[in-house]
Amino acid sequence: GAGVSQSPSNKVTEKGKDVELRCDPISGHTALYWYRQSLGQGLEFLIYFQGNSAPDKSGLPSDRFSAERTGGSVSTLTIQRTQQEDSAVYLCASSIRRTRNTSYEQYFGPGTRLTVT
Amino acid sequence: KNEVEQSPQNLTAQEGEFITINCSYSVGISALHWLQQHPGGGIVSLFMLSSGKKKHGRLIATINIQEKHSSLHITASHPRDSAVYICAALLSGGGADGLTFGKGTHLIIQP
């Protein structure tokens, strides 16, 4: 079956513009995660959705970042007034579910490479 | 200090060698994941484990909960195993909702 898909695969934008990144999880997966991988840095967790709800948004780097998920499926990560330090690969992952102390295998999308000039 | 530490950071070996990558963590976890990232960026989940040992082909992952340590082994290594291997943990007890990652081990297998 289809895996996690993300669009666009690459995005070049000018500093100060808004960008929207999209993630289509595996069908039936209720948990969805956004991560970021900056050049030379490791992966960092941004936000998690269980269904349409994001219990904790504290992992988002600044208030310029927001995310939503509708219909328990597609999610969008929006970055307003982009800055050069936002340049990174943004990865989405999904898992069948998520409970407080149980981990399920996460399936990663190919990522969106964002370059802010 | 990062809650998940990996070693070595870089590893170059000859084809056929037995490879070990180590991961240690400093807090309680629900599970530990081993991920593989090839050039070009795609990430594949190799293992998820919370106790004991798992094996898939030439790959073996072990975890010692008491010592807060996990290892990823590759037997009969091959150039196609060249990739970045990432250890990641789901922290328990109210930690972050997503995975906490090690910085990765860049493995190169030379023919």
PDB file of N, CA and C in Angstrom, chain A residues 18-96:
ATOM      1  N   ASP A  18       5.422  33.149   3.762  1.00  0.00           N
ATOM      2  CA  ASP A  18       4.817  32.023   4.463  1.00  0.00           C
ATOM      3  C   ASP A  18       4.926  30.775   3.592  1.00  0.00           C
ATOM      4  N   VAL A  19       5.079  29.611   4.219  1.00  0.00           N
ATOM      5  CA  VAL A  19       5.091  28.349   3.475  1.00  0.00           C
ATOM      6  C   VAL A  19       4.172  27.361   4.176  1.00  0.00           C
ATOM      7  N   GLU A  20       3.648  26.461   3.385  1.00  0.00           N
ATOM      8  CA  GLU A  20       2.779  25.410   3.895  1.00  0.00           C
ATOM      9  C   GLU A  20       3.294  24.069   3.400  1.00  0.00           C
ATOM     10  N   LEU A  21       3.526  23.166   4.325  1.00  0.00           N
ATOM     11  CA  LEU A  21       4.020  21.835   4.000  1.00  0.00           C
ATOM     12  C   LEU A  21       2.913  20.831   4.297  1.00  0.00           C
ATOM     13  N   ARG A  22       2.820  19.829   3.445  1.00  0.00           N
ATOM     14  CA  ARG A  22       1.703  18.900   3.564  1.00  0.00           C
ATOM     15  C   ARG A  22       2.188  17.486   3.817  1.00  0.00           C
ATOM     16  N   CYS A  23       1.413  16.754   4.606  1.00  0.00           N
ATOM     17  CA  CYS A  23       1.723  15.357   4.886  1.00  0.00           C
ATOM     18  C   CYS A  23       0.464  14.516   4.750  1.00  0.00           C
ATOM     19  N   ASP A  24       0.583  13.442   3.973  1.00  0.00           N
ATOM     20  CA  ASP A  24      -0.490  12.456   3.854  1.00  0.00           C
ATOM     21  C   ASP A  24      -0.036  11.187   4.548  1.00  0.00           C
ATOM     22  N   PRO A  25      -0.609  10.847   5.684  1.00  0.00           N
ATOM     23  CA  PRO A  25      -0.146   9.644   6.403  1.00  0.00           C
ATOM     24  C   PRO A  25      -0.679   8.375   5.745  1.00  0.00           C
ATOM     25  N   ILE A  26      -0.207   7.263   6.251  1.00  0.00           N
ATOM     26  CA  ILE A  26      -0.729   5.979   5.796  1.00  0.00           C
ATOM     27  C   ILE A  26      -2.196   5.881   6.233  1.00  0.00           C
ATOM     28  N   SER A  27      -3.019   5.398   5.340  1.00  0.00           N
ATOM     29  CA  SER A  27      -4.450   5.305   5.632  1.00  0.00           C
ATOM     30  C   SER A  27      -4.682   4.458   6.879  1.00  0.00           C
ATOM     31  N   GLY A  28      -5.494   4.988   7.779  1.00  0.00           N
ATOM     32  CA  GLY A  28      -5.804   4.252   9.002  1.00  0.00           C
ATOM     33  C   GLY A  28      -4.891   4.566  10.168  1.00  0.00           C
ATOM     34  N   HIS A  29      -3.821   5.266   9.909  1.00  0.00           N
ATOM     35  CA  HIS A  29      -2.905   5.655  10.997  1.00  0.00           C
ATOM     36  C   HIS A  29      -3.469   6.877  11.714  1.00  0.00           C
ATOM     37  N   THR A  30      -3.665   6.716  13.028  1.00  0.00           N
ATOM     38  CA  THR A  30      -4.269   7.819  13.773  1.00  0.00           C
ATOM     39  C   THR A  30      -3.229   8.787  14.335  1.00  0.00           C
ATOM     40  N   ALA A  31      -1.997   8.332  14.477  1.00  0.00           N
ATOM     41  CA  ALA A  31      -0.946   9.188  15.032  1.00  0.00           C
ATOM     42  C   ALA A  31      -0.084   9.748  13.907  1.00  0.00           C
ATOM     43  N   LEU A  32       0.210  11.029  13.999  1.00  0.00           N
ATOM     44  CA  LEU A  32       1.016  11.694  12.975  1.00  0.00           C
ATOM     45  C   LEU A  32       2.014  12.612  13.677  1.00  0.00           C
ATOM     46  N   TYR A  33       3.250  12.590  13.186  1.00  0.00           N
ATOM     47  CA  TYR A  33       4.346  13.339  13.810  1.00  0.00           C
ATOM     48  C   TYR A  33       5.018  14.232  12.772  1.00  0.00           C
ATOM     49  N   TRP A  34       5.446  15.393  13.217  1.00  0.00           N
ATOM     50  CA  TRP A  34       6.312  16.254  12.419  1.00  0.00           C
ATOM     51  C   TRP A  34       7.674  16.353  13.108  1.00  0.00           C
ATOM     52  N   TYR A  35       8.729  16.199  12.289  1.00  0.00           N
ATOM     53  CA  TYR A  35      10.101  16.334  12.764  1.00  0.00           C
ATOM     54  C   TYR A  35      10.846  17.278  11.835  1.00  0.00           C
ATOM     55  N   ARG A  36      11.979  17.773  12.326  1.00  0.00           N
ATOM     56  CA  ARG A  36      12.813  18.651  11.503  1.00  0.00           C
ATOM     57  C   ARG A  36      14.255  18.179  11.592  1.00  0.00           C
ATOM     58  N   GLN A  37      14.953  18.214  10.457  1.00  0.00           N
ATOM     59  CA  GLN A  37      16.370  17.864  10.411  1.00  0.00           C
ATOM     60  C   GLN A  37      17.105  19.009   9.755  1.00  0.00           C
ATOM     61  N   SER A  38      17.800  19.790  10.571  1.00  0.00           N
ATOM     62  CA  SER A  38      18.564  20.918  10.060  1.00  0.00           C
ATOM     63  C   SER A  38      19.937  20.451   9.632  1.00  0.00           C
ATOM     64  N   LEU A  39      20.544  21.188   8.684  1.00  0.00           N
ATOM     65  CA  LEU A  39      21.862  20.818   8.160  1.00  0.00           C
ATOM     66  C   LEU A  39      22.852  20.726   9.307  1.00  0.00           C
ATOM     67  N   GLY A  40      23.505  19.572   9.406  1.00  0.00           N
ATOM     68  CA  GLY A  40      24.507  19.390  10.442  1.00  0.00           C
ATOM     69  C   GLY A  40      23.936  19.117  11.816  1.00  0.00           C
ATOM     70  N   GLN A  41      22.629  19.113  11.909  1.00  0.00           N
ATOM     71  CA  GLN A  41      21.979  18.854  13.199  1.00  0.00           C
ATOM     72  C   GLN A  41      21.266  17.506  13.133  1.00  0.00           C
ATOM     73  N   GLY A  42      20.898  17.023  14.274  1.00  0.00           N
ATOM     74  CA  GLY A  42      20.122  15.789  14.322  1.00  0.00           C
ATOM     75  C   GLY A  42      18.652  16.076  14.079  1.00  0.00           C
ATOM     76  N   LEU A  43      17.881  15.053  14.206  1.00  0.00           N
ATOM     77  CA  LEU A  43      16.438  15.165  14.070  1.00  0.00           C
ATOM     78  C   LEU A  43      15.842  15.710  15.356  1.00  0.00           C
ATOM     79  N   GLU A  44      14.857  16.576  15.219  1.00  0.00           N
ATOM     80  CA  GLU A  44      14.157  17.072  16.404  1.00  0.00           C
ATOM     81  C   GLU A  44      12.660  16.959  16.194  1.00  0.00           C
ATOM     82  N   PHE A  45      11.970  16.646  17.262  1.00  0.00           N
ATOM     83  CA  PHE A  45      10.529  16.503  17.255  1.00  0.00           C
ATOM     84  C   PHE A  45       9.871  17.871  17.302  1.00  0.00           C
ATOM     85  N   LEU A  46       8.832  18.044  16.485  1.00  0.00           N
ATOM     86  CA  LEU A  46       8.111  19.320  16.475  1.00  0.00           C
ATOM     87  C   LEU A  46       6.746  19.206  17.132  1.00  0.00           C
ATOM     88  N   ILE A  47       5.915  18.288  16.615  1.00  0.00           N
ATOM     89  CA  ILE A  47       4.540  18.201  17.105  1.00  0.00           C
ATOM     90  C   ILE A  47       3.961  16.850  16.742  1.00  0.00           C
ATOM     91  N   TYR A  48       2.990  16.444  17.492  1.00  0.00           N
ATOM     92  CA  TYR A  48       2.341  15.148  17.313  1.00  0.00           C
ATOM     93  C   TYR A  48       0.824  15.336  17.337  1.00  0.00           C
ATOM     94  N   PHE A  49       0.147  14.597  16.471  1.00  0.00           N
ATOM     95  CA  PHE A  49      -1.315  14.570  16.441  1.00  0.00           C
ATOM     96  C   PHE A  49      -1.807  13.164  16.752  1.00  0.00           C
ATOM     97  N   GLN A  50      -2.787  13.088  17.614  1.00  0.00           N
ATOM     98  CA  GLN A  50      -3.576  11.860  17.774  1.00  0.00           C
ATOM     99  C   GLN A  50      -4.948  12.217  17.246  1.00  0.00           C
ATOM    100  N   GLY A  51      -5.335  11.611  16.140  1.00  0.00           N
ATOM    101  CA  GLY A  51      -6.526  12.104  15.463  1.00  0.00           C
ATOM    102  C   GLY A  51      -6.275  13.528  14.987  1.00  0.00           C
ATOM    103  N   ASN A  52      -7.206  14.410  15.257  1.00  0.00           N
ATOM    104  CA  ASN A  52      -7.055  15.814  14.858  1.00  0.00           C
ATOM    105  C   ASN A  52      -6.487  16.688  15.967  1.00  0.00           C
ATOM    106  N   SER A  53      -6.162  16.086  17.070  1.00  0.00           N
ATOM    107  CA  SER A  53      -5.764  16.849  18.240  1.00  0.00           C
ATOM    108  C   SER A  53      -4.264  16.795  18.474  1.00  0.00           C
ATOM    109  N   ALA A  54      -3.684  17.961  18.763  1.00  0.00           N
ATOM    110  CA  ALA A  54      -2.268  18.043  19.120  1.00  0.00           C
ATOM    111  C   ALA A  54      -2.186  18.393  20.599  1.00  0.00           C
ATOM    112  N   PRO A  55      -1.893  17.394  21.467  1.00  0.00           N
ATOM    113  CA  PRO A  55      -1.942  17.640  22.913  1.00  0.00           C
ATOM    114  C   PRO A  55      -0.902  18.641  23.404  1.00  0.00           C
ATOM    115  N   ASP A  56       0.218  18.743  22.716  1.00  0.00           N
ATOM    116  CA  ASP A  56       1.315  19.558  23.215  1.00  0.00           C
ATOM    117  C   ASP A  56       2.025  20.211  22.043  1.00  0.00           C
ATOM    118  N   LYS A  57       2.008  21.532  22.016  1.00  0.00           N
ATOM    119  CA  LYS A  57       2.632  22.255  20.907  1.00  0.00           C
ATOM    120  C   LYS A  57       3.961  22.874  21.306  1.00  0.00           C
ATOM    121  N   SER A  58       4.481  22.481  22.469  1.00  0.00           N
ATOM    122  CA  SER A  58       5.673  23.151  22.978  1.00  0.00           C
ATOM    123  C   SER A  58       6.935  22.824  22.188  1.00  0.00           C
ATOM    124  N   GLY A  59       6.887  21.770  21.369  1.00  0.00           N
ATOM    125  CA  GLY A  59       8.052  21.426  20.558  1.00  0.00           C
ATOM    126  C   GLY A  59       8.227  22.305  19.333  1.00  0.00           C
ATOM    127  N   LEU A  60       7.197  23.068  18.984  1.00  0.00           N
ATOM    128  CA  LEU A  60       7.324  23.976  17.841  1.00  0.00           C
ATOM    129  C   LEU A  60       8.342  25.061  18.183  1.00  0.00           C
ATOM    130  N   PRO A  61       9.271  25.372  17.236  1.00  0.00           N
ATOM    131  CA  PRO A  61      10.395  26.264  17.545  1.00  0.00           C
ATOM    132  C   PRO A  61       9.997  27.699  17.906  1.00  0.00           C
ATOM    133  N   SER A  62       8.925  28.181  17.337  1.00  0.00           N
ATOM    134  CA  SER A  62       8.497  29.554  17.630  1.00  0.00           C
ATOM    135  C   SER A  62       7.025  29.691  17.280  1.00  0.00           C
ATOM    136  N   ASP A  63       6.443  30.837  17.626  1.00  0.00           N
ATOM    137  CA  ASP A  63       5.017  31.029  17.317  1.00  0.00           C
ATOM    138  C   ASP A  63       4.785  31.292  15.834  1.00  0.00           C
ATOM    139  N   ARG A  64       5.850  31.287  15.033  1.00  0.00           N
ATOM    140  CA  ARG A  64       5.652  31.382  13.584  1.00  0.00           C
ATOM    141  C   ARG A  64       5.251  30.036  12.993  1.00  0.00           C
ATOM    142  N   PHE A  65       5.422  28.988  13.778  1.00  0.00           N
ATOM    143  CA  PHE A  65       5.104  27.633  13.333  1.00  0.00           C
ATOM    144  C   PHE A  65       3.723  27.237  13.852  1.00  0.00           C
ATOM    145  N   SER A  66       2.934  26.646  12.991  1.00  0.00           N
ATOM    146  CA  SER A  66       1.656  26.096  13.412  1.00  0.00           C
ATOM    147  C   SER A  66       1.377  24.849  12.590  1.00  0.00           C
ATOM    148  N   ALA A  67       0.515  24.010  13.108  1.00  0.00           N
ATOM    149  CA  ALA A  67       0.175  22.783  12.396  1.00  0.00           C
ATOM    150  C   ALA A  67      -1.269  22.444  12.665  1.00  0.00           C
ATOM    151  N   GLU A  68      -1.870  21.824  11.692  1.00  0.00           N
ATOM    152  CA  GLU A  68      -3.221  21.347  11.887  1.00  0.00           C
ATOM    153  C   GLU A  68      -3.408  20.029  11.151  1.00  0.00           C
ATOM    154  N   ARG A  69      -4.434  19.341  11.580  1.00  0.00           N
ATOM    155  CA  ARG A  69      -4.790  18.076  10.933  1.00  0.00           C
ATOM    156  C   ARG A  69      -6.304  18.010  10.872  1.00  0.00           C
ATOM    157  N   THR A  70      -6.804  17.694   9.729  1.00  0.00           N
ATOM    158  CA  THR A  70      -8.248  17.648   9.557  1.00  0.00           C
ATOM    159  C   THR A  70      -8.681  16.268   9.085  1.00  0.00           C
ATOM    160  N   GLY A  71      -9.849  15.850   9.546  1.00  0.00           N
ATOM    161  CA  GLY A  71     -10.405  14.570   9.126  1.00  0.00           C
ATOM    162  C   GLY A  71      -9.568  13.381   9.545  1.00  0.00           C
ATOM    163  N   GLY A  72      -8.690  13.596  10.516  1.00  0.00           N
ATOM    164  CA  GLY A  72      -7.845  12.509  10.990  1.00  0.00           C
ATOM    165  C   GLY A  72      -6.877  11.995   9.945  1.00  0.00           C
ATOM    166  N   SER A  73      -6.640  12.815   8.914  1.00  0.00           N
ATOM    167  CA  SER A  73      -5.766  12.338   7.843  1.00  0.00           C
ATOM    168  C   SER A  73      -4.676  13.369   7.535  1.00  0.00           C
ATOM    169  N   VAL A  74      -4.879  14.160   6.519  1.00  0.00           N
ATOM    170  CA  VAL A  74      -3.850  15.091   6.044  1.00  0.00           C
ATOM    171  C   VAL A  74      -3.505  16.122   7.115  1.00  0.00           C
ATOM    172  N   SER A  75      -2.204  16.422   7.189  1.00  0.00           N
ATOM    173  CA  SER A  75      -1.749  17.469   8.103  1.00  0.00           C
ATOM    174  C   SER A  75      -0.959  18.504   7.325  1.00  0.00           C
ATOM    175  N   THR A  76      -1.051  19.741   7.775  1.00  0.00           N
ATOM    176  CA  THR A  76      -0.230  20.799   7.194  1.00  0.00           C
ATOM    177  C   THR A  76       0.573  21.477   8.295  1.00  0.00           C
ATOM    178  N   LEU A  77       1.821  21.743   7.977  1.00  0.00           N
ATOM    179  CA  LEU A  77       2.708  22.517   8.846  1.00  0.00           C
ATOM    180  C   LEU A  77       2.925  23.850   8.161  1.00  0.00           C
ATOM    181  N   THR A  78       2.591  24.913   8.841  1.00  0.00           N
ATOM    182  CA  THR A  78       2.710  26.251   8.270  1.00  0.00           C
ATOM    183  C   THR A  78       3.785  27.030   8.998  1.00  0.00           C
ATOM    184  N   ILE A  79       4.652  27.648   8.227  1.00  0.00           N
ATOM    185  CA  ILE A  79       5.682  28.513   8.801  1.00  0.00           C
ATOM    186  C   ILE A  79       5.421  29.926   8.262  1.00  0.00           C
ATOM    187  N   GLN A  80       5.167  30.836   9.148  1.00  0.00           N
ATOM    188  CA  GLN A  80       4.915  32.220   8.744  1.00  0.00           C
ATOM    189  C   GLN A  80       6.205  33.022   8.833  1.00  0.00           C
ATOM    190  N   ARG A  81       6.310  34.004   7.953  1.00  0.00           N
ATOM    191  CA  ARG A  81       7.448  34.940   7.976  1.00  0.00           C
ATOM    192  C   ARG A  81       8.761  34.160   8.106  1.00  0.00           C
ATOM    193  N   THR A  82       8.995  33.294   7.129  1.00  0.00           N
ATOM    194  CA  THR A  82      10.145  32.389   7.205  1.00  0.00           C
ATOM    195  C   THR A  82      11.449  33.140   7.402  1.00  0.00           C
ATOM    196  N   GLN A  83      12.347  32.485   8.150  1.00  0.00           N
ATOM    197  CA  GLN A  83      13.692  32.989   8.412  1.00  0.00           C
ATOM    198  C   GLN A  83      14.691  31.980   7.863  1.00  0.00           C
ATOM    199  N   GLN A  84      15.922  32.426   7.673  1.00  0.00           N
ATOM    200  CA  GLN A  84      16.935  31.525   7.114  1.00  0.00           C
ATOM    201  C   GLN A  84      17.176  30.313   8.017  1.00  0.00           C
ATOM    202  N   GLU A  85      17.034  30.505   9.316  1.00  0.00           N
ATOM    203  CA  GLU A  85      17.267  29.373  10.218  1.00  0.00           C
ATOM    204  C   GLU A  85      16.162  28.326  10.131  1.00  0.00           C
ATOM    205  N   ASP A  86      15.085  28.627   9.399  1.00  0.00           N
ATOM    206  CA  ASP A  86      14.041  27.618   9.191  1.00  0.00           C
ATOM    207  C   ASP A  86      14.436  26.622   8.102  1.00  0.00           C
ATOM    208  N   SER A  87      15.501  26.897   7.369  1.00  0.00           N
ATOM    209  CA  SER A  87      15.951  25.979   6.311  1.00  0.00           C
ATOM    210  C   SER A  87      16.296  24.632   6.930  1.00  0.00           C
ATOM    211  N   ALA A  88      15.669  23.589   6.412  1.00  0.00           N
ATOM    212  CA  ALA A  88      15.831  22.247   6.979  1.00  0.00           C
ATOM    213  C   ALA A  88      15.024  21.282   6.126  1.00  0.00           C
ATOM    214  N   VAL A  89      15.162  20.004   6.457  1.00  0.00           N
ATOM    215  CA  VAL A  89      14.256  18.999   5.897  1.00  0.00           C
ATOM    216  C   VAL A  89      13.183  18.736   6.943  1.00  0.00           C
ATOM    217  N   TYR A  90      11.939  18.878   6.532  1.00  0.00           N
ATOM    218  CA  TYR A  90      10.807  18.655   7.432  1.00  0.00           C
ATOM    219  C   TYR A  90      10.224  17.277   7.116  1.00  0.00           C
ATOM    220  N   LEU A  91      10.236  16.419   8.108  1.00  0.00           N
ATOM    221  CA  LEU A  91       9.811  15.031   7.936  1.00  0.00           C
ATOM    222  C   LEU A  91       8.509  14.788   8.687  1.00  0.00           C
ATOM    223  N   CYS A  92       7.679  14.012   8.069  1.00  0.00           N
ATOM    224  CA  CYS A  92       6.418  13.598   8.674  1.00  0.00           C
ATOM    225  C   CYS A  92       6.475  12.087   8.864  1.00  0.00           C
ATOM    226  N   ALA A  93       5.882  11.605   9.924  1.00  0.00           N
ATOM    227  CA  ALA A  93       5.797  10.168  10.153  1.00  0.00           C
ATOM    228  C   ALA A  93       4.413   9.847  10.676  1.00  0.00           C
ATOM    229  N   SER A  94       3.984   8.623  10.470  1.00  0.00           N
ATOM    230  CA  SER A  94       2.707   8.208  11.035  1.00  0.00           C
ATOM    231  C   SER A  94       2.865   6.827  11.665  1.00  0.00           C
ATOM    232  N   SER A  95       1.994   6.556  12.632  1.00  0.00           N
ATOM    233  CA  SER A  95       1.940   5.225  13.227  1.00  0.00           C
ATOM    234  C   SER A  95       0.488   4.859  13.460  1.00  0.00           C
ATOM    235  N   ILE A  96       0.260   3.573  13.647  1.00  0.00           N
ATOM    236  CA  ILE A  96      -1.101   3.069  13.734  1.00  0.00           C
ATOM    237  C   ILE A  96      -1.875   3.772  14.842  1.00  0.00           C
TER     238      ILE A  96
END
